[in-house]
PDB file of C-alpha atoms in Angstrom:
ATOM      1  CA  UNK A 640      24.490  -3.566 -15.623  1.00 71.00           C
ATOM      2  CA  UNK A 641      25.730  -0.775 -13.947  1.00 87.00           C
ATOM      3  CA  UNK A 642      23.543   2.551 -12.782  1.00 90.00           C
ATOM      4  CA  UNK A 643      24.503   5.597 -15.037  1.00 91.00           C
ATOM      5  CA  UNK A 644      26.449   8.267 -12.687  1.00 94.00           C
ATOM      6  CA  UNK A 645      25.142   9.990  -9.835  1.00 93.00           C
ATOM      7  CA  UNK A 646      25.147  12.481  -6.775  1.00 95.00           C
ATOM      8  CA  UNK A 647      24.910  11.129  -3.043  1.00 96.00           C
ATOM      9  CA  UNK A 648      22.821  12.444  -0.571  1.00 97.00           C
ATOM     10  CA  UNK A 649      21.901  10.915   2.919  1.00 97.00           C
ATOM     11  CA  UNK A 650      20.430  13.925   5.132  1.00 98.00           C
ATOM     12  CA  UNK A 651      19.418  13.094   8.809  1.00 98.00           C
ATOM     13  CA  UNK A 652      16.330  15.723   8.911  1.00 98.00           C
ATOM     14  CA  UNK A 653      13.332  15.346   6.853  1.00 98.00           C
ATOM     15  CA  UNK A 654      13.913  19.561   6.577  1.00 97.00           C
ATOM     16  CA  UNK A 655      17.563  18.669   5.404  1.00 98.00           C
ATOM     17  CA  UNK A 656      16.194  16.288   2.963  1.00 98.00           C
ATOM     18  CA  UNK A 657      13.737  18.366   1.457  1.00 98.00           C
ATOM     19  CA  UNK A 658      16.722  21.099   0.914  1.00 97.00           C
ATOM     20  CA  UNK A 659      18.702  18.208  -0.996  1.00 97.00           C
ATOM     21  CA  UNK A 660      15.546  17.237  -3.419  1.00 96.00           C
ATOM     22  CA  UNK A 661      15.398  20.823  -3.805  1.00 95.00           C
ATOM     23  CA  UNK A 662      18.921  21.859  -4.520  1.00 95.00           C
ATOM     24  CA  UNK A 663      19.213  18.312  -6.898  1.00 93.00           C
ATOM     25  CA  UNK A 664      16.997  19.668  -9.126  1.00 86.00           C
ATOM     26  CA  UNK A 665      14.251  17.928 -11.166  1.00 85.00           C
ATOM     27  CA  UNK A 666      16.223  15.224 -12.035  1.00 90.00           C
ATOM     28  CA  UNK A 667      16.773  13.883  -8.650  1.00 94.00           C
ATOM     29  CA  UNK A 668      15.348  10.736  -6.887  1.00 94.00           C
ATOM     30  CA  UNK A 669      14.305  10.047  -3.460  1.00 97.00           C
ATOM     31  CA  UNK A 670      15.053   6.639  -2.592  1.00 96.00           C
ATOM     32  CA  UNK A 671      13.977   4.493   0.961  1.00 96.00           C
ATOM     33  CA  UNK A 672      14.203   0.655   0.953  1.00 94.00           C
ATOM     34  CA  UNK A 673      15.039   0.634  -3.125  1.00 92.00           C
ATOM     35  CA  UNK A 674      13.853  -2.710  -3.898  1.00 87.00           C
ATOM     36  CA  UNK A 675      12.188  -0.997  -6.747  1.00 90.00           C
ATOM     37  CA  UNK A 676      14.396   1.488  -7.828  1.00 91.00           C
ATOM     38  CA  UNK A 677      17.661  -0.171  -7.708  1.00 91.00           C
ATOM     39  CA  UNK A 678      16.724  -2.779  -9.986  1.00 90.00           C
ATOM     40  CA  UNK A 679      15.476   0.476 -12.397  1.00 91.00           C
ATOM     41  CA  UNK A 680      19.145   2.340 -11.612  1.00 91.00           C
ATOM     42  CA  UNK A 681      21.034  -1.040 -12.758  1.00 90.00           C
ATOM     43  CA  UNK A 682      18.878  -1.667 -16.012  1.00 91.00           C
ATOM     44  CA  UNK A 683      19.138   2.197 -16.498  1.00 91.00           C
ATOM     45  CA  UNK A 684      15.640   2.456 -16.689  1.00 89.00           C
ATOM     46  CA  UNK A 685      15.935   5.476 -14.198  1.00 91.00           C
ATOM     47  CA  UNK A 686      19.227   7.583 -15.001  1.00 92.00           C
ATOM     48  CA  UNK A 687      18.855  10.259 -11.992  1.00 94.00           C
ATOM     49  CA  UNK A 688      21.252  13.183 -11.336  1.00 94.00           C
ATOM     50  CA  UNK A 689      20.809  12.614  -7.708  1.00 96.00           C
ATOM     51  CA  UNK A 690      19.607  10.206  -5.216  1.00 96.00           C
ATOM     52  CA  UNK A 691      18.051  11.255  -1.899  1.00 97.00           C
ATOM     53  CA  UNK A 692      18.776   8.753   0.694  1.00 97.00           C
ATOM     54  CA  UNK A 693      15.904   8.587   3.513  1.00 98.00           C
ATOM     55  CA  UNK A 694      17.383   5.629   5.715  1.00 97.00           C
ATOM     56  CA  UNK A 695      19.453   8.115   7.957  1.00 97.00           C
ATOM     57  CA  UNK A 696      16.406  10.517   8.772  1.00 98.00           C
ATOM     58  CA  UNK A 697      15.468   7.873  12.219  1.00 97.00           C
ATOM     59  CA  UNK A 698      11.978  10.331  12.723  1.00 97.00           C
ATOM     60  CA  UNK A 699      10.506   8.598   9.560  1.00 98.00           C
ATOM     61  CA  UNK A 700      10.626   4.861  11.152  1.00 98.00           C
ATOM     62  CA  UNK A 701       8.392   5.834  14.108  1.00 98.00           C
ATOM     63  CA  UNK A 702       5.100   4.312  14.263  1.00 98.00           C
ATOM     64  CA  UNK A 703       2.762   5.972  17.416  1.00 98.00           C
ATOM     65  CA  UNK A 704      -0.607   6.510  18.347  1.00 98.00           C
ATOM     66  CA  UNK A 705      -2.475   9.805  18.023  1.00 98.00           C
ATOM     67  CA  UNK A 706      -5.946  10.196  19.279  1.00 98.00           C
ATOM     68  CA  UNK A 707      -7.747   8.422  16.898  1.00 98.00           C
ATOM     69  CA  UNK A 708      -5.229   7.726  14.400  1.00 98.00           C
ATOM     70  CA  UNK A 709      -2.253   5.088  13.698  1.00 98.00           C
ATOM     71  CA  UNK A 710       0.594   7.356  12.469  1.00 98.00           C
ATOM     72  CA  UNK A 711       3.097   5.008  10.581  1.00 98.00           C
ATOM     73  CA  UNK A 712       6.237   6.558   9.452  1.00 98.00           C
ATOM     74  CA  UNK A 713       7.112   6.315   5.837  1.00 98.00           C
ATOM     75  CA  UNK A 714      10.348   4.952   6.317  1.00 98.00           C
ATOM     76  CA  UNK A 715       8.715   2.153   8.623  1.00 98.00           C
ATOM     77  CA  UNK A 716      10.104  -1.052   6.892  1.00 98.00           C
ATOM     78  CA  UNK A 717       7.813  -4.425   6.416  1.00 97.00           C
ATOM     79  CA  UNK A 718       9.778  -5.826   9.017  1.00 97.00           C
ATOM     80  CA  UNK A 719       8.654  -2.865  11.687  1.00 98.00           C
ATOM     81  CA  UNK A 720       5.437  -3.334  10.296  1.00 98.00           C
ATOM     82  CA  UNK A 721       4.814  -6.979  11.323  1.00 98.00           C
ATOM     83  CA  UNK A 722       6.735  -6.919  15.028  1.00 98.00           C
ATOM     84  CA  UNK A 723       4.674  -3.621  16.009  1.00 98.00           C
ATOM     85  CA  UNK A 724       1.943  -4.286  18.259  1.00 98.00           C
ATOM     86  CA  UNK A 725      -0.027  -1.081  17.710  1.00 98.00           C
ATOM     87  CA  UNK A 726      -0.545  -2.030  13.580  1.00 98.00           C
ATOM     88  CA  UNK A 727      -1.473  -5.835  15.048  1.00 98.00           C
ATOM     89  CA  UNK A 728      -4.139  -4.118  17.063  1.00 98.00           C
ATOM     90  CA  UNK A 729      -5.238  -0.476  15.078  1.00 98.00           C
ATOM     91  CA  UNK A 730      -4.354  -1.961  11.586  1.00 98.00           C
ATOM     92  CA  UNK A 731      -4.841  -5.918  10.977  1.00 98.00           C
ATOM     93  CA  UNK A 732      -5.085  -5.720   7.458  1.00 98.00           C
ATOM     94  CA  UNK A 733      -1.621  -4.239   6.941  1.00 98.00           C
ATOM     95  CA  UNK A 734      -0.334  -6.871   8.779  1.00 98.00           C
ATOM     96  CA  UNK A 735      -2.163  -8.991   6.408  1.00 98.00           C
ATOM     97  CA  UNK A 736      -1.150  -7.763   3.077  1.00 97.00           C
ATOM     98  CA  UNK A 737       2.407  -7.042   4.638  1.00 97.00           C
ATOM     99  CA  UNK A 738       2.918 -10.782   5.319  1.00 95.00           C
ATOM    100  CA  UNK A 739       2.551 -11.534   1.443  1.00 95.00           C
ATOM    101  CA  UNK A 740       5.132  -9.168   0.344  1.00 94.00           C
ATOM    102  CA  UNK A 741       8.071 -11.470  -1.398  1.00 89.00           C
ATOM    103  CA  UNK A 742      10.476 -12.938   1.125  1.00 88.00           C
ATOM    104  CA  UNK A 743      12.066 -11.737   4.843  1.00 89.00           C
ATOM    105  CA  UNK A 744      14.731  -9.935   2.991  1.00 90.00           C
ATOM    106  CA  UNK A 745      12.835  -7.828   1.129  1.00 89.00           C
ATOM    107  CA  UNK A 746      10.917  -7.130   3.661  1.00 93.00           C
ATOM    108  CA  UNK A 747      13.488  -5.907   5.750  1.00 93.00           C
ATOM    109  CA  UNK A 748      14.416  -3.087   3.570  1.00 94.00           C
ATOM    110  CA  UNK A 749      11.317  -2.310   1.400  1.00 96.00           C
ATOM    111  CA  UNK A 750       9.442   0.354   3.434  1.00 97.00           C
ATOM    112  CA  UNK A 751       5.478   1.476   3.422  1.00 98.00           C
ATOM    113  CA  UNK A 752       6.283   5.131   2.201  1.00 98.00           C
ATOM    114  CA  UNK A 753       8.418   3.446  -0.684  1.00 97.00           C
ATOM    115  CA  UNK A 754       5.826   1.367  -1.438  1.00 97.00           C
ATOM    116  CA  UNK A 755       3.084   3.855  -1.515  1.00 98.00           C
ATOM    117  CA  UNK A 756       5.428   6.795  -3.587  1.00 97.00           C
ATOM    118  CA  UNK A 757       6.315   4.080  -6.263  1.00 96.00           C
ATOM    119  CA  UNK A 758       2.341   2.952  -7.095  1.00 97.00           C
ATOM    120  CA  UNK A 759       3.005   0.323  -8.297  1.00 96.00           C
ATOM    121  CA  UNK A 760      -0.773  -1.638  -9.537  1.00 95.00           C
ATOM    122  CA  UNK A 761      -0.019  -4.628  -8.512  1.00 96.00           C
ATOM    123  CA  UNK A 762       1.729  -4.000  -5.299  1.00 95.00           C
ATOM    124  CA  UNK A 763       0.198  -5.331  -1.990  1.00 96.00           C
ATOM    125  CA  UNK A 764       0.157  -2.310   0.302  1.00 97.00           C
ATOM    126  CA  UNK A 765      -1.190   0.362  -1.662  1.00 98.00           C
ATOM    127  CA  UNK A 766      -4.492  -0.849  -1.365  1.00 98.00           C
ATOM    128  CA  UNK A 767      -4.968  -1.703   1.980  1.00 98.00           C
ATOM    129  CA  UNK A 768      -3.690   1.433   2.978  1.00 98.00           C
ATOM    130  CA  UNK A 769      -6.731   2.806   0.332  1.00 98.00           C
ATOM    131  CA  UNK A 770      -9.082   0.400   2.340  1.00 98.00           C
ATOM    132  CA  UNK A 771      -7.486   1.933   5.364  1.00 98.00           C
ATOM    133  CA  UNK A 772      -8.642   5.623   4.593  1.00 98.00           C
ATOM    134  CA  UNK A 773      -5.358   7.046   5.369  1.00 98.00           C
ATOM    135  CA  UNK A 774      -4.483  10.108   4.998  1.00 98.00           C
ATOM    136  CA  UNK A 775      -0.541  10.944   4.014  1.00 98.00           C
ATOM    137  CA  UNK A 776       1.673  13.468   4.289  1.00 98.00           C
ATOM    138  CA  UNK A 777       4.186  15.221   2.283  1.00 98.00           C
ATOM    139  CA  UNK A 778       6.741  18.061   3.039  1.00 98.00           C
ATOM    140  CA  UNK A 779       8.151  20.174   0.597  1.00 97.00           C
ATOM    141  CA  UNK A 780       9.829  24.018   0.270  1.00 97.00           C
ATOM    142  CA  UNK A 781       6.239  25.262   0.448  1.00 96.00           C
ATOM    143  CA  UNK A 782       5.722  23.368   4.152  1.00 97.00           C
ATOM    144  CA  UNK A 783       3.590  20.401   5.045  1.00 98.00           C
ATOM    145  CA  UNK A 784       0.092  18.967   3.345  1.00 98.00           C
ATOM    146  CA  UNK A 785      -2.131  16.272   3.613  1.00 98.00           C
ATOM    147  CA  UNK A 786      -3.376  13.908   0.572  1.00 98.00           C
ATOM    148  CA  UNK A 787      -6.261  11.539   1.127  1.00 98.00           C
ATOM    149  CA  UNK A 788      -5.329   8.613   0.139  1.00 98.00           C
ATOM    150  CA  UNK A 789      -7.803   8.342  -2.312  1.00 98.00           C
ATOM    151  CA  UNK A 790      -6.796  11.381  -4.498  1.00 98.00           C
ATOM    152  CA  UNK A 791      -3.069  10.382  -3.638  1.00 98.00           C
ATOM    153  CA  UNK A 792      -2.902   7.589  -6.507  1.00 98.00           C
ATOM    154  CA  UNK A 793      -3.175   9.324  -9.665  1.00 98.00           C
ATOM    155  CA  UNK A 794      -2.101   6.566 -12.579  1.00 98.00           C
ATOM    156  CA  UNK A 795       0.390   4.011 -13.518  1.00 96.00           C
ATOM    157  CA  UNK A 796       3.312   4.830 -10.931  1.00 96.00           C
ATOM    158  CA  UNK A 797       2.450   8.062 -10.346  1.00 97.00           C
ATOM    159  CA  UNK A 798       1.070   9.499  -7.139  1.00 98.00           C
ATOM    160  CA  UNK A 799      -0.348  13.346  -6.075  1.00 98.00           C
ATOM    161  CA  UNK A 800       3.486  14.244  -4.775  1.00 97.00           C
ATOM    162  CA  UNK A 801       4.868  16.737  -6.795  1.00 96.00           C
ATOM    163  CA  UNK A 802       8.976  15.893  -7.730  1.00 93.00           C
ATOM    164  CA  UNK A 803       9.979  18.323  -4.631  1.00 95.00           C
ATOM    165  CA  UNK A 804       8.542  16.939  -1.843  1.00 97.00           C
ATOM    166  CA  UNK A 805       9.181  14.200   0.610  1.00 98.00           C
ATOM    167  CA  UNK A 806       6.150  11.483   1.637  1.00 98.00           C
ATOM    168  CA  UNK A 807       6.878  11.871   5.645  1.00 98.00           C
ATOM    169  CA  UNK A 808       3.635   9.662   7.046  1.00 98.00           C
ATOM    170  CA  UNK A 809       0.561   7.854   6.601  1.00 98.00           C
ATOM    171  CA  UNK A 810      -2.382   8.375   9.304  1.00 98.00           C
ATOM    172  CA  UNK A 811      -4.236   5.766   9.636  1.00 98.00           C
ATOM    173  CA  UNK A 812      -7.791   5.592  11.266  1.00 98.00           C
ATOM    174  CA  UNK A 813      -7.759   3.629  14.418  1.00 98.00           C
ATOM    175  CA  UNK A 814     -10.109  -0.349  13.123  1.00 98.00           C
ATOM    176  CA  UNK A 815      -9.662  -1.500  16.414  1.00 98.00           C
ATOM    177  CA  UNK A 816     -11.184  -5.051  17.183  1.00 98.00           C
ATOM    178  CA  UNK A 817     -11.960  -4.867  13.187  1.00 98.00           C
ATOM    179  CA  UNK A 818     -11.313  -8.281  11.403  1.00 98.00           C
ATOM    180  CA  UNK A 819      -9.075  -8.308   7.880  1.00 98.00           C
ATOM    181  CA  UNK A 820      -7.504 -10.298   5.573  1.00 98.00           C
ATOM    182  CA  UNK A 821      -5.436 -10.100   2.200  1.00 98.00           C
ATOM    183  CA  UNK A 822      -6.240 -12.289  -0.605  1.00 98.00           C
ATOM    184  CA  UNK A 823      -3.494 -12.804  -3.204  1.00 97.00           C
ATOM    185  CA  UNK A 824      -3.356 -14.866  -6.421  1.00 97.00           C
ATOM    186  CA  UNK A 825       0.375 -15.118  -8.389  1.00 93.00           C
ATOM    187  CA  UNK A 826       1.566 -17.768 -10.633  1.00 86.00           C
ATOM    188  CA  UNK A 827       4.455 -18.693  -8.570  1.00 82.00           C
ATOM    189  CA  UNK A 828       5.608 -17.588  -4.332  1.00 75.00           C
ATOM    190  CA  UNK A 829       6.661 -14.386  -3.730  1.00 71.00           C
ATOM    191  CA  UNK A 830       5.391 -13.278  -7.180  1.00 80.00           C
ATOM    192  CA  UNK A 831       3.607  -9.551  -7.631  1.00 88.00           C
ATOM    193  CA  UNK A 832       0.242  -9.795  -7.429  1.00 95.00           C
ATOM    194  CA  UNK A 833      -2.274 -10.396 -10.285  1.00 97.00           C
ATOM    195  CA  UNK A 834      -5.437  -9.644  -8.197  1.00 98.00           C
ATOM    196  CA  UNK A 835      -5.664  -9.386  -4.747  1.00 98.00           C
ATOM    197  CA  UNK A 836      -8.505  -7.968  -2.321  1.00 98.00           C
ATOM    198  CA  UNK A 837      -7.870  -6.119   0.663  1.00 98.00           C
ATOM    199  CA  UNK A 838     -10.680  -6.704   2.896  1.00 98.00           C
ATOM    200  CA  UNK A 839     -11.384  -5.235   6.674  1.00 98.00           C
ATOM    201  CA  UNK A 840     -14.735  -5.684   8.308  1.00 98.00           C
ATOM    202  CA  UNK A 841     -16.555  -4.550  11.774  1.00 98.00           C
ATOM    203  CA  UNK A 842     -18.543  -6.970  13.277  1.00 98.00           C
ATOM    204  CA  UNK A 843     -21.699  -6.659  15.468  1.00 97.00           C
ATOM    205  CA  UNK A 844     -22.458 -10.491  17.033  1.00 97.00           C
ATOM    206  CA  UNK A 845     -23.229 -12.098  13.742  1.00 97.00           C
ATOM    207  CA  UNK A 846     -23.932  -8.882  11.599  1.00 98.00           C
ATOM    208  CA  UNK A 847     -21.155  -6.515   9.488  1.00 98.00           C
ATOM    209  CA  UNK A 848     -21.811  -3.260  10.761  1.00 98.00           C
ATOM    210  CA  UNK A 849     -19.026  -2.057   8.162  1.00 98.00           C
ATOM    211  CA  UNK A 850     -16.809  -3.266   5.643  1.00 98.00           C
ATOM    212  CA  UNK A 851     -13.912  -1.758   3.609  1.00 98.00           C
ATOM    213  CA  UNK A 852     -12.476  -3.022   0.495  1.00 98.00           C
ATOM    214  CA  UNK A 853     -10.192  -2.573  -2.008  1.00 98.00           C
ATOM    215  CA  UNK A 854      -8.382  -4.325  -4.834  1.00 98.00           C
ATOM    216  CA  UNK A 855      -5.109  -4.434  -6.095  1.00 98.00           C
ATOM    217  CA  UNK A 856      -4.227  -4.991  -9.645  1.00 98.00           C
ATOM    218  CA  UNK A 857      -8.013  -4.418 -11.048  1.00 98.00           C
ATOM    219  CA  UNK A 858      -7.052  -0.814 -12.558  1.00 98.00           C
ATOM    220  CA  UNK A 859      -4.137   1.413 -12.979  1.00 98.00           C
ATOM    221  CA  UNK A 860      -4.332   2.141  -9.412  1.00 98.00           C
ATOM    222  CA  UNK A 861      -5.851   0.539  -6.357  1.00 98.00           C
ATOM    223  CA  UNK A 862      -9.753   1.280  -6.168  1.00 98.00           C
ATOM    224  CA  UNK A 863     -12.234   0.535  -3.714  1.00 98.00           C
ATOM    225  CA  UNK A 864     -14.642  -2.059  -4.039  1.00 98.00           C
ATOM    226  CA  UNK A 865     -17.467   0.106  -2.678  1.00 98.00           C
ATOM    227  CA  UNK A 866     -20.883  -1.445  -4.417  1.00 98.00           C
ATOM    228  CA  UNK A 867     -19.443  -4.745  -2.484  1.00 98.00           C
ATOM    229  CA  UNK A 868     -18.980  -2.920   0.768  1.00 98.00           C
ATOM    230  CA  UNK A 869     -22.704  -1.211   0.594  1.00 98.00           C
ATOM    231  CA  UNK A 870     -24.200  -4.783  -0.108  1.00 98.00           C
ATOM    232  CA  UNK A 871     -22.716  -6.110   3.118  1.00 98.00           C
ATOM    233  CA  UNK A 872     -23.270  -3.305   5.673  1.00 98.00           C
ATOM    234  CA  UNK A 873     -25.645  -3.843   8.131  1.00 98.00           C
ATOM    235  CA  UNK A 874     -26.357  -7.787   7.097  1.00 98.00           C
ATOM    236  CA  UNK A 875     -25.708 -11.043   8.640  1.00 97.00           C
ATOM    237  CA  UNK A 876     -22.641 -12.378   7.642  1.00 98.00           C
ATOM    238  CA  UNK A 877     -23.461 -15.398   5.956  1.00 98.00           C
ATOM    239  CA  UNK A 878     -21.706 -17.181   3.033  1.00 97.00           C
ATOM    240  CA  UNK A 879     -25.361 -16.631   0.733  1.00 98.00           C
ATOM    241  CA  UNK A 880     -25.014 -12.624   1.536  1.00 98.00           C
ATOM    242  CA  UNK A 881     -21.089 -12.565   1.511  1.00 98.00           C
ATOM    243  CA  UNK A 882     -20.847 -14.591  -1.870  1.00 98.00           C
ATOM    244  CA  UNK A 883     -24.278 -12.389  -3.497  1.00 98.00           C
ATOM    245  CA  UNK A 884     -21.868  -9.077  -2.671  1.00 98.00           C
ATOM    246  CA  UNK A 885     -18.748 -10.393  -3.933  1.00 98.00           C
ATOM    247  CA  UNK A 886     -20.426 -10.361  -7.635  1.00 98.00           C
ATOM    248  CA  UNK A 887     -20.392  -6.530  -7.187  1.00 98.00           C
ATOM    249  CA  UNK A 888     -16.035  -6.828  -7.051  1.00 98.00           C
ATOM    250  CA  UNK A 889     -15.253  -5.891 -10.180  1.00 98.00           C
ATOM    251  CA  UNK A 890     -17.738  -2.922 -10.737  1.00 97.00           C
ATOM    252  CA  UNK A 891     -15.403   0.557 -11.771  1.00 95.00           C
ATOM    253  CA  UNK A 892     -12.703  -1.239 -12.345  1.00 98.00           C
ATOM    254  CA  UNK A 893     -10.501  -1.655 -15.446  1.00 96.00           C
ATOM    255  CA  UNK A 894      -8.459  -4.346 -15.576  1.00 98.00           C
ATOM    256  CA  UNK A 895      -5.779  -5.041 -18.158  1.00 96.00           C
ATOM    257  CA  UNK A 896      -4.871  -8.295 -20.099  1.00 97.00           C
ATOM    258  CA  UNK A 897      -1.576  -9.144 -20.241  1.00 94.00           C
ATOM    259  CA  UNK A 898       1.001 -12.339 -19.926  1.00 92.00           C
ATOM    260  CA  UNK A 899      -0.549 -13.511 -16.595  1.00 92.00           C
ATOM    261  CA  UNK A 900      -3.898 -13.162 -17.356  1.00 95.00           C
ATOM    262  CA  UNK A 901      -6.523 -11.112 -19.529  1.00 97.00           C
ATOM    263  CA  UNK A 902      -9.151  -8.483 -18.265  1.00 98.00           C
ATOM    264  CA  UNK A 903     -11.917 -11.533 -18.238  1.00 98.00           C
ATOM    265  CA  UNK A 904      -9.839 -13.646 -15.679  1.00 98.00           C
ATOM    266  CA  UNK A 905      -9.159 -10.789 -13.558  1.00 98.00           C
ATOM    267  CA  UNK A 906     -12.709 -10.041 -13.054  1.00 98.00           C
ATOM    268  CA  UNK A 907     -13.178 -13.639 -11.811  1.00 98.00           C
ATOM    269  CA  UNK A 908     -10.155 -13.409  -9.407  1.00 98.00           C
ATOM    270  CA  UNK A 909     -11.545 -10.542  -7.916  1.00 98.00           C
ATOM    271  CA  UNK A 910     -15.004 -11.675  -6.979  1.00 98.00           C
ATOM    272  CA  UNK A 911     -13.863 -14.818  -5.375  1.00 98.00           C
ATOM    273  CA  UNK A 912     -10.747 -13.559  -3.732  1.00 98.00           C
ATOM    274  CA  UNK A 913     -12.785 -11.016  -2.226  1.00 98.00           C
ATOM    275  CA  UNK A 914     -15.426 -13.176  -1.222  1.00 98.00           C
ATOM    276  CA  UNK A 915     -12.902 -15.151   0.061  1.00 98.00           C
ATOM    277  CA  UNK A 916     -10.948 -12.254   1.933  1.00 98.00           C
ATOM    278  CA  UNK A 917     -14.667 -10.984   3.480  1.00 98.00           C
ATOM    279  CA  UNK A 918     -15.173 -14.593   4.872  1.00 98.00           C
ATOM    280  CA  UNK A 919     -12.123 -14.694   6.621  1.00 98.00           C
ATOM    281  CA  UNK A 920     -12.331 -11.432   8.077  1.00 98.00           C
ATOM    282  CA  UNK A 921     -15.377 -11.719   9.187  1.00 98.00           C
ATOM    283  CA  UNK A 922     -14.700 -14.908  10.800  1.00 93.00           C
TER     284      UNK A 922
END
């Protein structure tokens, strides 16, 4: 099909861009790598008045150090992602969940701020970034603000940005020398996921000092595994302890039943993928 008409914008300033959203109106749509929206534009599932364009504004690709913190540009595609030697070092597990995403030409245009602003369930980076403890940031008319990334996912695609501002930047904690992995089960490659766990753990000798973990696909938004990460702080990381805490997985969440699997099955995937994503990091 073909997208319903609309107004072009492609500022060069995240200040310039904010203008645009604002002078567009409610109606308008910011769009970065648009592997998600474009499909919604051509099925007219999403008739906007006006569409942002991010790719020109070259600020939002950086990805630097800052003290303590990873600062990864929202425009920062997949592809930047998994060639960036800072993430490999201050951020394994995004390189972990980022390898999973589809195939190399998606991830060549789909970018971690789209990603995060469209919140989608069942896609792989919101929750590592949630596992992450990042903190974003948005710009608007009213100036800059952070969002923990915890209060940032609200529901079913929808996030804490309000329809005039502009997600510039996700801080990320420095897990240096922390191991990670992504677990992800789909029917068939390249598939969205219908569980996955997000796991990243801190290792002293033999022991987990700490653990953080989240899982995708277990609610309408990406929640932390937390009764599984108290279990394994501070013990020895052996299969017994690691496969006793992954029986906690599934605690708070609320999965949904649907084609690919129902709410009993998801419950399952979770405790094993995420004892089998804590064994590997930890490892």
């Amino acid at each position: 099909m073909i997208p319903a008409a609309f107004d072009y914008v492609a500022p060069t300033t995240v200040d310039d861009a904010v203008r645009a959203l604002a002078d567009a109106g409610e109606d308008a749509k910011v769009i970065a790598g648009g592997q998600s929206l474009m499909p919604m534009l051509r099925l007219r599932l999403a008739a906007p008045t006006a569409l942002i364009d991010l790719t020109r504004i070259a600020e939002l690709r950086e990805i630097r150090e800052d003290g303590d913190d990873l600062v990864v540009g929202a425009m920062a595609t997949y592809y930047d992602l998994l060639r960036n030697p800072l993430v490999h070092e201050h951020a394994l597990l995004l390189i972990e969940a980022t390898r999973t995403v589809a195939d190399p030409q998606i991830r060549h245009r789909g970018t971690l701020g789209g990603a995060l602003a469209h919140a989608d369930p069942a896609g792989d980076l919101c929750a590592p970034v949630l596992a992450l403890e990042a903190t974003l940031t948005a710009v608007g008319p009213a100036g800059r603000r952070t969002i923990p990334v915890a209060e940032f996912f609200v529901d079913y695609f929808t996030t804490a940005l309000q329809p005039d501002e502009v997600l510039v930047e996700a801080r990320i904690p420095k897990h240096t020398g922390w191991g990670a992995r992504y677990e992800k089960f789909n029917r068939v490659a390249q598939a969205w996921s219908i569980v996955a766990a997000a796991a990243t753990v801190e290792m002293d000798g033999t022991m987990i000092r700490q653990a953080r973990i989240a899982l995708t696909n277990m609610a309408s938004v990406p929640v932390r595994a937390r009764a599984v990460e108290e279990a394994l702080t501070g013990q020895e990381a052996s299969s017994d302890v690691i496969r006793a805490a992954a029986e906690h997985a599934a605690e708070g969440t609320n999965p949904i039943s649907d084609d690919n699997a129902d709410a009993e099955y998801r419950i399952h995937l979770a405790k094993v993928l995420t004892r089998r994503a804590v064994m590997a990091a930890a490892s």
